[in-house]
Amino acid sequence: MARQIENIVITGFSGTGKSVVARRVAASLGWACVDTDELIGGRAGRPIAEIFAQDGEERFRELEREVVREVSERRCCVIALGGGAVVDPRNREVVSRNGMLVCLEARSDTINGRLFRGEAGVGDTEVRPLLAGDDRSERVKRLKAERQSAYAEVDWTVHTDYLDVGGVAAEVVRAWELLGPLRAGRVRVEGCGAMQERVVSCGVTRPPSDYRILVGYGLVDRLGWEMRELGLSGTTVVVSDDAVFPQYGARVQNALESEGFAVKPWVVPRGEGTKCLAWAERTYDFMVEQRVERGDCVVALGGGMVGDLAGFVAATFLRGISLVQVPTSLVAMVDASIGGKVGVNHPLGKNLIGAFYQPKLVVVDPGCLGTLPGRELRSGWAEVVKYGAIQDRELFEVLGSSAESLMELETEAVIEAVARSAAIKARIVEEDEREAGKRMILNYGHSIGHGLEAATGYSQFLHGEAVAVGMTGAAMLSERMGLLPAEAARRQQRVLKRFGLPTGFTGVGVGDVVKAMELDKKVREGSLRWVLLEDIGRSVVRRDVPRDMVLGVLEDLSRG
Ligand SMILES: NC(=O)c1ccc[n+]([C@@H]2O[C@H](COP(=O)([O-])OP(=O)(O)OC[C@H]3O[C@@H](n4cnc5c(N)ncnc54)[C@H](O)[C@@H]3O)[C@@H](O)[C@H]2O)c1
């Protein structure tokens, strides 16, 4: 799997300004910042110089390795490394796994000037223990020469001799932007009153289809402000359904009108039956009557059905007007509202008519989950388990340990799980907007899931429930293909059960499921593509799963 940059790691010799630049970069990205030397000193309760003097360099390097390993586990963090840390290949390897390693360079005489002559520049003036003593400039030269081969092993180098702190920080951010293809979804955490707000900002592929996903309690009331910040204005058609609009319509209307938008609510009947061309046409009629123009926008307030329908209308009306997604179901918050797939069903198949059309903004207010029917909520958790299983082991562990808190909608747990899932979806679609490759892994559990839904005429299972059965089947296949340990497959099953999700089915013929699966649009060149697990958090796409093995798994699943 491609390396993903989730942290920025700054190294370089003393006097190149690692700590101060790290803080500046973190502030400009809205990321956390950590300085390994500060952490070591803080934990030991002594300055670095004292650790060196009392315990020796070897002990210091040991402490440093521990701290480096620990901070590398973080995400969206700018890490300032001590100047000697990268010399140890173990540290380099650990930080490079998910970090962009940047070296701040300076000529020896610049470093001498900053460290010993108090000359202005990016460097701090603390003299490192290895540089203390006589003949300091000679020591700088020698030590720097010794480390140079390690400094050369980085992703990016910024020469700091003629730059100030702001200039160096801007170069680091530029490097991060240039390494975009390796970049993970950009996640910013901002304060929002008393409640912590997660702002997941996903630079989905190339501008101008770059948009932010805001996740925070109470955000519905800030919708107008957020939209105005983006430069949106004029008439806003709020498309919603008759279960959601009575709950949140007034708040959305107030939030928009207080920022000067003219609001035109358009409320459609709830349910998948509304996601069709006939309702798209009625929506166009309404928009024509309301004289909606190119510069106006559509707000999709509701679950995935509303998001897909309103998105399709926004994509096609006047060849495309601005779309803002305000998802209110869990499925829509973590999946449907992100990635730009919009569309309607055809009598002969689901989602057969549609487009890729990115929203301008996604505003996720998990407070809306409070009114979502319990079964819909459980179904949504299946998608979150899916993200953990295919991509994020840590999320999977959290789901295993906090299922009850999540089902009870405990705020902190929910915001963490929703923001993290949204960021995963953002990152995957950022890499593969049109489902040519990576996005395929989002179909984990969907081959059997779609088969079950279709075989039962979309009446017995909610989508997430069918996907839960499908994930159980996919994990069994992974195990039988020799990819996944049996214990991991069982763990996934336990987690799904804790969310009250089914892991098998009854009353449906295996033959019917197979037939429906093989008709599925994801069958390519006669063979089904299976998303399987190599481990929890690691997925792989395989075409070589024997049909008999699939039949065997379906037989096992059909025992309930
Ligand atoms: N575009 C994509 O990438 C994508 C991804 C996944 C699913 N989808 C589509 O999304 C749809 C499924 O989404 P869904 O599960 O949200 O279904 P949905 O939109 O039909 O919502 C489910 C039910 O919950 C109600 N509801 C939603 N939010 C509520 C709230 N906060 N309070 C009270 N009731 C609420 C709705 O009125 C509806 O009755 C399907 O059409 C599917 O094809 C699209």
XYZ file of C-alpha atoms and ligand atoms in Angstrom, residues 241-244 247-248 269-272 275 302-308 325 327-333 335-343 345 350-351 367-373 376 379-380 383 425 439 446 462-464, ligand 1:
99
model
C -37.457 14.465 3.405
C -40.596 14.448 5.509
C -38.896 12.712 8.452
C -35.876 15.005 8.631
C -36.697 17.915 12.987
C -34.042 20.227 11.560
C -41.347 11.703 0.892
C -38.900 9.637 2.965
C -37.666 6.308 1.610
C -35.612 4.876 -1.225
C -34.633 8.390 -5.266
C -31.079 14.308 5.148
C -29.800 10.777 4.800
C -28.100 9.232 1.797
C -31.317 9.122 -0.196
C -31.736 12.895 -0.014
C -28.008 13.436 -0.562
C -27.968 11.334 -3.723
C -24.286 18.273 1.958
C -26.021 14.591 6.221
C -28.315 13.569 9.066
C -28.057 9.757 9.064
C -24.892 7.955 10.141
C -24.550 6.322 6.705
C -24.678 9.728 5.074
C -22.278 11.312 7.602
C -20.120 7.673 3.590
C -22.784 8.987 1.202
C -22.105 12.727 1.613
C -18.376 12.370 0.875
C -16.858 11.543 -2.462
C -19.259 13.082 -4.945
C -21.251 10.070 -6.116
C -24.761 11.346 -6.794
C -27.604 9.677 -8.604
C -32.286 4.540 -9.159
C -30.024 0.873 -8.013
C -27.909 3.947 -8.718
C -26.283 15.922 17.170
C -28.741 14.926 14.426
C -28.158 11.260 15.216
C -30.283 11.681 18.336
C -33.487 11.429 16.281
C -32.347 8.720 13.870
C -34.331 5.484 14.344
C -30.900 3.016 10.962
C -26.974 -0.018 10.148
C -24.712 3.044 9.982
C -20.027 1.266 7.628
C -13.474 8.092 3.185
C -11.872 3.313 -3.941
C -20.684 -5.294 -0.577
C -31.105 -2.313 5.574
C -27.962 -1.653 3.555
C -25.654 -1.672 6.605
N -23.354 8.497 -2.760
C -22.725 7.582 -2.090
O -21.497 7.478 -2.120
C -23.524 6.650 -1.229
C -22.893 5.847 -0.294
C -23.675 5.044 0.525
C -25.052 5.047 0.392
N -25.627 5.836 -0.547
C -27.092 5.876 -0.712
O -27.631 6.382 0.506
C -28.917 5.808 0.708
C -28.936 5.208 2.075
O -28.687 6.227 3.014
P -29.435 6.279 4.418
O -29.200 4.999 5.117
O -29.076 7.537 5.068
O -30.962 6.226 3.977
P -32.115 7.332 3.986
O -31.669 8.607 3.463
O -33.279 6.694 3.328
O -32.388 7.517 5.548
C -32.890 6.441 6.300
C -34.133 6.885 7.097
O -33.706 7.683 8.180
C -34.412 8.919 8.164
N -33.506 9.909 8.755
C -32.325 10.327 8.277
N -31.737 11.135 9.154
C -32.581 11.251 10.198
C -32.521 11.941 11.427
N -31.449 12.626 11.794
N -33.580 11.863 12.253
C -34.669 11.110 11.919
N -34.771 10.407 10.796
C -33.726 10.473 9.941
C -34.799 9.149 6.732
O -35.929 9.966 6.655
C -35.100 7.726 6.277
O -36.402 7.395 6.629
C -29.128 4.812 -0.407
O -29.887 5.407 -1.411
C -27.719 4.546 -0.907
O -27.699 4.145 -2.264
C -24.898 6.646 -1.349
